[in-house]
Coordinates of C-alpha atoms and ligand atoms in Angstrom, one line a residue:
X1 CA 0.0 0.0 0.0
X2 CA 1.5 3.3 -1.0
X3 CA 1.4 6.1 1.6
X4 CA -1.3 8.2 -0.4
X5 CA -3.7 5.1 -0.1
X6 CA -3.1 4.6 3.7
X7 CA -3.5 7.4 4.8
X8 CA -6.8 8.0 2.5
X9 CA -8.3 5.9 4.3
X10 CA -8.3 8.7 7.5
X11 CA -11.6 10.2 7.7
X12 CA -11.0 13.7 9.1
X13 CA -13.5 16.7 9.3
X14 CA -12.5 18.9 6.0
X15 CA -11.2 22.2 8.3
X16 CA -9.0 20.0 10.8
X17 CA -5.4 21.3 11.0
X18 CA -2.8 19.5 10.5
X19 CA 0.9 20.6 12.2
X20 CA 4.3 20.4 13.4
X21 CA 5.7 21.2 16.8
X22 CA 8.6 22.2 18.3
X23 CA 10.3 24.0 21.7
X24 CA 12.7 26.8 21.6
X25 CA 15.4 25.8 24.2
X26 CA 14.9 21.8 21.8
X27 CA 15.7 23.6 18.5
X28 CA 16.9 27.2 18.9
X29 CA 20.6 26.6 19.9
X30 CA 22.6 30.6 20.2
X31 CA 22.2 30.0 24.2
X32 CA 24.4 32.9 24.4
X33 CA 23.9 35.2 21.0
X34 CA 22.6 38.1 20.9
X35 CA 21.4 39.4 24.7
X36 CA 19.8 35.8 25.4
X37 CA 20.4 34.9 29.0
X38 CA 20.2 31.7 30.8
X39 CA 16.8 29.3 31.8
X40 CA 16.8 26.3 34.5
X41 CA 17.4 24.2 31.2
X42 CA 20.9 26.0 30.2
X43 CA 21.6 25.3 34.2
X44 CA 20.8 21.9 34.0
X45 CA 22.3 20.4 31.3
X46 CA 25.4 22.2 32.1
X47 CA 25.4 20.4 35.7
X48 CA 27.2 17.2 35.0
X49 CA 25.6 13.7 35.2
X50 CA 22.2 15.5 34.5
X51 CA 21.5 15.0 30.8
X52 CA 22.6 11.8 29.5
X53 CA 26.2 12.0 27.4
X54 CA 26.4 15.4 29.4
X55 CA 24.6 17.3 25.8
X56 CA 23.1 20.9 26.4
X57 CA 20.9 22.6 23.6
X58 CA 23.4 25.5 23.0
X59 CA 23.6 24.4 19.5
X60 CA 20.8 22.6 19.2
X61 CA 19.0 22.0 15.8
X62 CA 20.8 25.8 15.4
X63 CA 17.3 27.2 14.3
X64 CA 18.0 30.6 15.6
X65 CA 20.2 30.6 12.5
X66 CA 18.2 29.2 9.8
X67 CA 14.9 29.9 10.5
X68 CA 14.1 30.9 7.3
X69 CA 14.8 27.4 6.1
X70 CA 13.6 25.4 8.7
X71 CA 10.2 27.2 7.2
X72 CA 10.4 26.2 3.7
X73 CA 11.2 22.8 5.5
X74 CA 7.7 22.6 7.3
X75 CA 5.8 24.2 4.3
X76 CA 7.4 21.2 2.4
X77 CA 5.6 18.8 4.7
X78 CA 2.0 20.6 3.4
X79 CA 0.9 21.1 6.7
X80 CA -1.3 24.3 7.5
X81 CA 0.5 24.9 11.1
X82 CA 3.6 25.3 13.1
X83 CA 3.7 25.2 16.8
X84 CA 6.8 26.3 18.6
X85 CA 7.7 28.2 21.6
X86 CA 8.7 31.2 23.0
X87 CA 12.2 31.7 24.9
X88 CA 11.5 34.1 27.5
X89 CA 14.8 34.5 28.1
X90 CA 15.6 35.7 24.4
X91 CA 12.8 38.4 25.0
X92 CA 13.3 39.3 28.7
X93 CA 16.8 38.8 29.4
X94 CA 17.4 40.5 32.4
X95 CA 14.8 40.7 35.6
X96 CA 14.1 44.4 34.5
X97 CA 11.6 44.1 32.1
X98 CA 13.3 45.2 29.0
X99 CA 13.0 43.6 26.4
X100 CA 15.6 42.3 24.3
X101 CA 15.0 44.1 20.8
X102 CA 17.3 40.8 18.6
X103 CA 15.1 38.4 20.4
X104 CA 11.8 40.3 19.2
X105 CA 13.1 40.7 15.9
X106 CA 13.7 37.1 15.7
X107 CA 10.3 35.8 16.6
X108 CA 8.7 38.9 14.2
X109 CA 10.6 37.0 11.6
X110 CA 9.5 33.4 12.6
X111 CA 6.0 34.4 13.1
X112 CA 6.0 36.6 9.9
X113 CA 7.3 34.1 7.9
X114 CA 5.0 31.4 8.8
X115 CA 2.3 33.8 7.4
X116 CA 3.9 34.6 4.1
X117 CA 4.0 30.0 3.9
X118 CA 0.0 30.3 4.5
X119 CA 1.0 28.3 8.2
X120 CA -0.9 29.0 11.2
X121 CA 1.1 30.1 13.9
X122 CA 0.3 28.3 16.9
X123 CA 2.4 30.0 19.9
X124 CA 3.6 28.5 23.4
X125 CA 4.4 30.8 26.4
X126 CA 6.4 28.1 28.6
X127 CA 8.1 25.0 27.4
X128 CA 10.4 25.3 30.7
X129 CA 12.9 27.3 29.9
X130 CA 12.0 29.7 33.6
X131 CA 14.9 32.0 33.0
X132 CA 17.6 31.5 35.8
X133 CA 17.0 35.0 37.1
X134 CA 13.2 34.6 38.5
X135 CA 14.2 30.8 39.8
X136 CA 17.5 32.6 42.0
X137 CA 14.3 35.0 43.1
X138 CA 11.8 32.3 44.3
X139 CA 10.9 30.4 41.0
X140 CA 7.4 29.3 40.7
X141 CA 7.0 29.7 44.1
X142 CA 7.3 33.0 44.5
X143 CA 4.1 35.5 43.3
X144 CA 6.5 37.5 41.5
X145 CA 7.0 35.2 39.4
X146 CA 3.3 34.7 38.5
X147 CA 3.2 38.4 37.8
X148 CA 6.7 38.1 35.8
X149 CA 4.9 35.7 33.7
X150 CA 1.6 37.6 33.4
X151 CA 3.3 40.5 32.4
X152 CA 5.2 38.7 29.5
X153 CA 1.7 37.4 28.0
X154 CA 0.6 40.5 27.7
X155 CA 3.5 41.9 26.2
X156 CA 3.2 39.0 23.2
X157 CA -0.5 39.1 22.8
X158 CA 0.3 43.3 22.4
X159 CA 3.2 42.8 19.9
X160 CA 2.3 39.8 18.1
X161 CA -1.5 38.9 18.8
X162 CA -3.0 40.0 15.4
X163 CA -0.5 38.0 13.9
X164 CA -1.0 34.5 16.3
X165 CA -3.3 32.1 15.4
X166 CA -3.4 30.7 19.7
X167 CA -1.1 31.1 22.0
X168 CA -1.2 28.8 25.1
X169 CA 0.3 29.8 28.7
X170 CA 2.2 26.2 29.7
X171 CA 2.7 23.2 27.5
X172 CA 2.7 20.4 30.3
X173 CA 3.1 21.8 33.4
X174 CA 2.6 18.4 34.6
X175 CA 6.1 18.1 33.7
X176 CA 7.7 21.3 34.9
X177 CA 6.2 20.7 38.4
X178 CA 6.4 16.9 39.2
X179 CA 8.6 15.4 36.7
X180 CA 11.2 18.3 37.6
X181 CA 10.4 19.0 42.0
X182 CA 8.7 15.7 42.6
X183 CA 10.7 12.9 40.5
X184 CA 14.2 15.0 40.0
X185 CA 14.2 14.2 36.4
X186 CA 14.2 18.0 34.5
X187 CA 15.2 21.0 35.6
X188 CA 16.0 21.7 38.6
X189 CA 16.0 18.3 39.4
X190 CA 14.5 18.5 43.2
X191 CA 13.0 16.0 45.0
X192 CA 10.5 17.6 47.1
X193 CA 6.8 17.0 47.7
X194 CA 5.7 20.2 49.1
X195 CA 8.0 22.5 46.8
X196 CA 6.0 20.5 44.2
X197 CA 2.7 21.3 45.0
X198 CA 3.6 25.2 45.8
X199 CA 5.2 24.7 42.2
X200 CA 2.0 23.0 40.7
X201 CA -0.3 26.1 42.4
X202 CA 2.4 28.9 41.1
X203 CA 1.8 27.8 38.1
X204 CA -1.6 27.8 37.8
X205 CA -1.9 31.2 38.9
X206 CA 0.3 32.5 36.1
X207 CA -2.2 30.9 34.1
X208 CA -5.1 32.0 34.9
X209 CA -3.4 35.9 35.3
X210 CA -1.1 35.3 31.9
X211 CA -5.1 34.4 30.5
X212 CA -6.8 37.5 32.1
X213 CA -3.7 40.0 30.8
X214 CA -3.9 38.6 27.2
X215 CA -7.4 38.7 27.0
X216 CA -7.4 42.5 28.5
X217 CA -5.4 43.0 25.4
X218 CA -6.4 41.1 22.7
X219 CA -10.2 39.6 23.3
X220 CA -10.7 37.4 20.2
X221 CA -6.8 35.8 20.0
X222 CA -8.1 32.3 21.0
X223 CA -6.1 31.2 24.2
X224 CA -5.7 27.7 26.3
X225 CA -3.2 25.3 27.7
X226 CA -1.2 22.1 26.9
X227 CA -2.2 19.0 29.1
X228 CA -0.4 15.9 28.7
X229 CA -3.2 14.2 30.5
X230 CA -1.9 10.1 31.5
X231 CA -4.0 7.6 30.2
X232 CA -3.9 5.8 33.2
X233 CA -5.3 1.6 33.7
X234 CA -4.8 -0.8 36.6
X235 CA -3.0 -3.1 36.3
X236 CA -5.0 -6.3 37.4
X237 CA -8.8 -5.6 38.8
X238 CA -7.8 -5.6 42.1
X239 CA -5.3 -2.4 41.5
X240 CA -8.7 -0.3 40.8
X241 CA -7.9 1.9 43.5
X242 CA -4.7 2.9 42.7
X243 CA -5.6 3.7 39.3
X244 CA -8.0 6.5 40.8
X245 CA -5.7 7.9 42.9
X246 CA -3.2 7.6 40.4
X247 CA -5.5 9.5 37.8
X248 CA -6.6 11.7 41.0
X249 CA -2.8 13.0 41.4
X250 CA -1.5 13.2 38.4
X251 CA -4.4 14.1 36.1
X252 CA -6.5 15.8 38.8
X253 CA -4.6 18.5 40.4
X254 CA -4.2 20.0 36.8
X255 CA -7.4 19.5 35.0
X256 CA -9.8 20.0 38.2
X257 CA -8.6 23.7 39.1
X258 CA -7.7 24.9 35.9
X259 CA -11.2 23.7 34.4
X260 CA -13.8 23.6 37.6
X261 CA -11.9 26.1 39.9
X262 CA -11.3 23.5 43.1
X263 CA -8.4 20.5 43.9
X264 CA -9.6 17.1 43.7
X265 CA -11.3 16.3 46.7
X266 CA -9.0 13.0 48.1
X267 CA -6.0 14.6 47.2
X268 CA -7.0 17.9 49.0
X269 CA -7.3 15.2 52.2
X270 CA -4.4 13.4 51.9
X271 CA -2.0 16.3 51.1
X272 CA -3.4 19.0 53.4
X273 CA -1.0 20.3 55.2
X274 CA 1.5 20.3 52.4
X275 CA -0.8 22.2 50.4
X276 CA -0.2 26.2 50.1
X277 CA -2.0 28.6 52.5
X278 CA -3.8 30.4 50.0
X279 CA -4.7 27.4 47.7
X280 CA -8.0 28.0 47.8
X281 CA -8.4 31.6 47.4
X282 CA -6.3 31.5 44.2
X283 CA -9.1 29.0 42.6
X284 CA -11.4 32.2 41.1
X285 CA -8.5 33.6 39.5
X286 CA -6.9 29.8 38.0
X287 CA -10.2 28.7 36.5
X288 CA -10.5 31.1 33.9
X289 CA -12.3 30.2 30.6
X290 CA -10.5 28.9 27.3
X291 CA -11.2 28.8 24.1
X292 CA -9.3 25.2 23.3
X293 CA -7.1 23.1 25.3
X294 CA -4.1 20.4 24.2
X295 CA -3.5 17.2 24.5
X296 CA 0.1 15.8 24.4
X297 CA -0.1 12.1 24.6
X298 CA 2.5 9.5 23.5
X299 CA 1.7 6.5 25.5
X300 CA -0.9 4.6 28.5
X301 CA 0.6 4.4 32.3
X302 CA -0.3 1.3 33.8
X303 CA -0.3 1.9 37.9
X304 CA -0.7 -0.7 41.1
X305 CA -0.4 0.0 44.9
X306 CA 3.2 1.9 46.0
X307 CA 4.9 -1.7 47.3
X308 CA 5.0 0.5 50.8
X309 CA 1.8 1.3 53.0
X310 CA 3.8 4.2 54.0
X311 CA 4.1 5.9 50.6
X312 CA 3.0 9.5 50.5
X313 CA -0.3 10.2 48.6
X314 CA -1.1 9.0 45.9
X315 CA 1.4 5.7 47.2
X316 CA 1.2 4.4 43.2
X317 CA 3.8 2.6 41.2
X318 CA 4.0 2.1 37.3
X319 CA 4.9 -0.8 36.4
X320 CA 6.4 -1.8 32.9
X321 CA 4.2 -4.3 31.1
X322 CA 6.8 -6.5 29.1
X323 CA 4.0 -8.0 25.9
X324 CA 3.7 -4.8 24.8
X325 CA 5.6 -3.1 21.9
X326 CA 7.8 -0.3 22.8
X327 CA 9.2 2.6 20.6
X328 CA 12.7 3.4 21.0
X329 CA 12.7 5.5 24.4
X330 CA 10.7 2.9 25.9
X331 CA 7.2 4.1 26.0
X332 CA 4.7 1.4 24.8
X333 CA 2.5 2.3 21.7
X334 CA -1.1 2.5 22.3
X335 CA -2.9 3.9 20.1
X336 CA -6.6 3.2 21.4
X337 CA -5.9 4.5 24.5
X338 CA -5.5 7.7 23.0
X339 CA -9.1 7.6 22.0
X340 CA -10.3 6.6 25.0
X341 CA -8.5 9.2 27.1
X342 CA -10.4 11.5 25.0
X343 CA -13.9 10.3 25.8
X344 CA -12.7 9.7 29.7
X345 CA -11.6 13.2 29.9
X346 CA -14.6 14.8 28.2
X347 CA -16.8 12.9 30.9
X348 CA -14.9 13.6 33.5
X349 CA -14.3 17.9 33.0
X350 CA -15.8 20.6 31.3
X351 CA -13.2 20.8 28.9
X352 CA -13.4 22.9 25.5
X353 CA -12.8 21.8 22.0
X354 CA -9.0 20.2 21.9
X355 CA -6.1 20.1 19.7
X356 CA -3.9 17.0 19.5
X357 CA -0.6 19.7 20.3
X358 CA 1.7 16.5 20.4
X359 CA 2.3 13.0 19.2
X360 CA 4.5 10.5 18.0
X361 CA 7.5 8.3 18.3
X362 CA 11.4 8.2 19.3
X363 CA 13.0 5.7 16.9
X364 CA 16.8 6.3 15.6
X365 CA 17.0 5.3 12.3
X366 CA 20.2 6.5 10.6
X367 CA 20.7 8.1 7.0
X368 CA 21.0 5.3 4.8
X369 CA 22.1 6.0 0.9
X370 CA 20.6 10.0 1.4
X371 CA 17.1 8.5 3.0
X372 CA 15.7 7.2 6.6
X373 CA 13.4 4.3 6.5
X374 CA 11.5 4.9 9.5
X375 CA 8.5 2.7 8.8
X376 CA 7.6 2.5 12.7
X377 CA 7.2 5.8 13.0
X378 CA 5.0 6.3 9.8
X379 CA 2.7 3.4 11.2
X380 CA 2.8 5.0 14.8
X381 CA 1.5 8.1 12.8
X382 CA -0.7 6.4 10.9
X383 CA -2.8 4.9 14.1
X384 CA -3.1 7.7 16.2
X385 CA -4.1 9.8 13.7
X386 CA -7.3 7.4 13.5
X387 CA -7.5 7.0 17.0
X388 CA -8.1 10.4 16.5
X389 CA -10.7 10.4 13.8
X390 CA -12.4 7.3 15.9
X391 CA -12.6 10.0 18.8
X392 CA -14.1 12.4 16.5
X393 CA -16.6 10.4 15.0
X394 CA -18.0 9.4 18.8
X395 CA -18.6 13.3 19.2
X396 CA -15.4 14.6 20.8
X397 CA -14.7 18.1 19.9
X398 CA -10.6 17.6 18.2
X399 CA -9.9 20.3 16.0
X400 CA -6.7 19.3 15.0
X401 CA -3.4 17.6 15.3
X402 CA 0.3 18.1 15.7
X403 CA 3.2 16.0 15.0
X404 CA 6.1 15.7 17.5
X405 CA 8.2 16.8 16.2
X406 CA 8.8 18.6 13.2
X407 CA 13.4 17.4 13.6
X408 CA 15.0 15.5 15.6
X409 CA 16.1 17.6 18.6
X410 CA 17.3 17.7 22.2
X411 CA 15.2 15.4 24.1
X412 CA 15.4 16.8 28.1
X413 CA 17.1 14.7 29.7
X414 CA 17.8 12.5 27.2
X415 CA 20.0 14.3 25.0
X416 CA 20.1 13.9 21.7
X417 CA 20.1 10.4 22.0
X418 CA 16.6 9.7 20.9
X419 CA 15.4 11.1 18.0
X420 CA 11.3 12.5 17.6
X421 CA 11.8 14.0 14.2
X422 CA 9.4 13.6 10.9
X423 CA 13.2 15.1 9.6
X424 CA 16.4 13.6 10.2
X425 CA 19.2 16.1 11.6
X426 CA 22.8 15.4 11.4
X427 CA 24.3 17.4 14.1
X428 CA 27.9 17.6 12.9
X429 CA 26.4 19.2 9.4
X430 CA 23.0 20.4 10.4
X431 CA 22.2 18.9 7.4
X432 CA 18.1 18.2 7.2
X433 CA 16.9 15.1 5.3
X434 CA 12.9 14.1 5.5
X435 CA 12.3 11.0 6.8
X436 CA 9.9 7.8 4.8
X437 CA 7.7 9.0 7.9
X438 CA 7.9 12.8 6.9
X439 CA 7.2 12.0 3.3
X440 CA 3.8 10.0 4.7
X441 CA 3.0 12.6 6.6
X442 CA 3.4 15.6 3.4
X443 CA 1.2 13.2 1.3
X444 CA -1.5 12.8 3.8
X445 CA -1.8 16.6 4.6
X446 CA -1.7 16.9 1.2
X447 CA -4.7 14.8 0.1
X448 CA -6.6 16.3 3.8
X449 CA -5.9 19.7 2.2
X450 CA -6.4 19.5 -1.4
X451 CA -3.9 20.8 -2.2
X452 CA -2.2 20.2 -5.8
X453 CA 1.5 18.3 -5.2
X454 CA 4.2 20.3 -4.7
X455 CA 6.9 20.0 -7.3
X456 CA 10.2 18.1 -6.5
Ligands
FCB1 C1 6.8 16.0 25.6 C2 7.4 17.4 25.5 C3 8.2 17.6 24.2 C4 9.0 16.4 23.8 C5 8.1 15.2 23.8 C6 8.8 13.9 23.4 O1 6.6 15.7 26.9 O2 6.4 18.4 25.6 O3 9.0 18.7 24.4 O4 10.1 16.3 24.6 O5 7.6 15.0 25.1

């Protein structure tokens, strides 16, 4: 079966958007050029024995340099939108406020160039880079740097809001606050149980003020936030509870004040004194309405009870199912669960219509006679993609979907050591080659869009 006559067989509604994604401190590289100052991330993966192989994204994919044809690059994939983020450090370098006039002119050109390729631009406040200045002040702990952050959203829904097609406030902030206080695992690599939750509630504050400042400016720019919501199962019947608390925790404390303005109820018992004073206070000003959310999702969590009674809330461990297929990080592909993540979540919450903001697969194929065969991927693609149409077709409001990630890039902690990209990069070259999967991908948006095929 030839790629166009797979991925005909998709049944997608005809204005769903199809996209590639991307992070600044992943692709940008020039850590240092041009006024940018340090984030947590530029601390990290300098500290040694954090980021495996000791890499650092201060080259990166070098896109700071060659935006222009990292552009042509996504048009060539035929997709209608690109969704990167912001490096607040590039744009407020220094805790003073100023802006940093190279770092505007350099997102003026990304975002202005998307237009002139007919892509929408869809924009992300915080892929944690926290620039190193507000976490020596307090981090997300501290107010100020709620109002730090607030003040920032306003300044790009003033400067570039008639030119954004969305701009959300946090993608993941499950992983800026537990993954990176809770499990030690990103930046700053803490292990701390009540940092985390101060962190978690810091965060959700800039959100809802960052929402309230960019609406104040710009009413109709449609705003929201990235979830990476865990698709989370038991793993034998009699693990039921844990999957609840583990769904209570982990899905909970984000999607219940952020969409019905309170904490989820068990949690709010268990963790109590842990919790911030004024946790509940700050609820009317978290829960503000959006006009979309995103889903990231790249694979199911199966959960039983913590193997010690003593374990702190919510006293769950995930266990690794060995009959399942894994991708080349590890993470077992899934794709129905996707689906029904979908219809859980839309039972559970209030949620607005969703976009798919990230998907896919970490396989390292190598450049093989000028191409990479990455059939996996292509197929890992291909399935959630219908897992997404099957979600659609039961009545769940997805509006579109995103492609991690547009090149292989700095993976967190991981280096460059796995490799998420529809296009292969050689580091030592920069050299860009499309992957089997990219060329799947170009054909499909392609035949979703209509649009006549580009020439060679
Ligand atoms: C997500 C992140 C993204 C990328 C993918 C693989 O959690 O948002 O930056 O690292 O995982």
């Amino acid at each position: 079966m030839t790629a166009n006559e797979s991925s005909n067989q998709i049944q997608l509604p005809d204005n769903f958007v199809f996209g590639v994604a991307t992070a600044a401190y992943q692709i940008e590289g020039a850590a240092s050029e041009d006024g940018r100052t340090a984030s947590i991330w530029d601390t990290f993966s300098h500290t040694p024995g954090k980021v495996l192989n000791g890499d650092t994204g201060d080259v990166a994919c070098d896109h700071y340099h060659r935006v222009s044809s990292d552009l042509d690059l996504i048009q060539q994939l035929n997709v209608g939108a690109y969704r990167f983020s912001f490096s607040w450090s590039r744009l407020f370098p220094t805790a003073g406020g100023q802006v940093n006039q190279a770092g505007l002119d350099f997102y003026d050109r990304l975002i202005d160039g998307c237009l002139e390729r007919n892509l929408q631009p869809f924009a992300t406040l915080y892929h944690w880079d926290l620039p190193q200045y507000l976490y020596d002040n307090g981090g997300w702990e501290s107010k100020e740097t709620a109002l730090a952050f607030a003040n920032y959203a306003k300044f790009i829904a003033d400067h570039f809001g008639d030119r954004l097609h969305t701009v959300v406030t946090f993608n993941e902030p499950w992983c800026s606050s537990i993954l990176s206080y809770l499990f030690g695992v990103h930046a700053p690599g803490l292990k701390d149980l009540p940092k985390t939750l101060s962190v978690i509630h810091g965060q959700h504050i800039a959100h809802g003020l960052a929402i309230q400042a960019m609406r104040a400016s710009k009413s109709d720019l449609p705003l929201g936030i990235v979830l990476n919501a865990q698709a989370v199962y038991p793993i034998g019947a009699q693990t039921n509870g844990a999957a609840v608390r583990h769904h209570d925790f982990h899905n909970g404390l984000f999607f219940e004040p952020l969409f019905h303005g309170r904490y989820p109820e068990q949690a709010v018992k268990a963790l109590a004194p842990l919790l911030p004073k004024t946790f509940m206070d700050d609820l009317p000003t978290i829960a503000q309405p959006l006009d979309f959310w995103g889903l990231n999702y790249y694979t199911p969590t199966w959960v039983t009870d913590a193997a010690s009674a003593d374990e702190l809330y919510p006293a769950t461990a995930e266990v690794q199912r060995d009959d399942v297929t894994r991708t080349d990080i590890g993470w077992e592909v899934k794709a129905d669960c996707l689906t029904e993540l979908l219809k859980r979540l839309y039972a559970d919450y209030s949620l607005p219509p969703c976009y798919i903001t990230e998907n896919g697969a970490a396989y390292n194929h190598e450049l093989v006679e000028g191409g990479v065969d990455d059939l996996p991927r292509q197929e890992y693609l291909e399935q959630h993609i219908k897992a997404v149409a099957a979600a659609i077709s039961e009545g769940i409001d997805v509006k579109g979907y995103f492609a991690w990630s547009l090149m292989d890039n700095f993976e967190w902690a991981e280096g460059y050591s796995q490799r998420f990209g529809l296009v292969h990069v050689d580091y030592s070259t920069q050299q860009r080659t499309v992957k089997r999967s990219g060329h799947w991908y170009a054909d499909l948006c392609q035949s979703h869009r209509g649009l006549s095929p580009l020439s060679p």
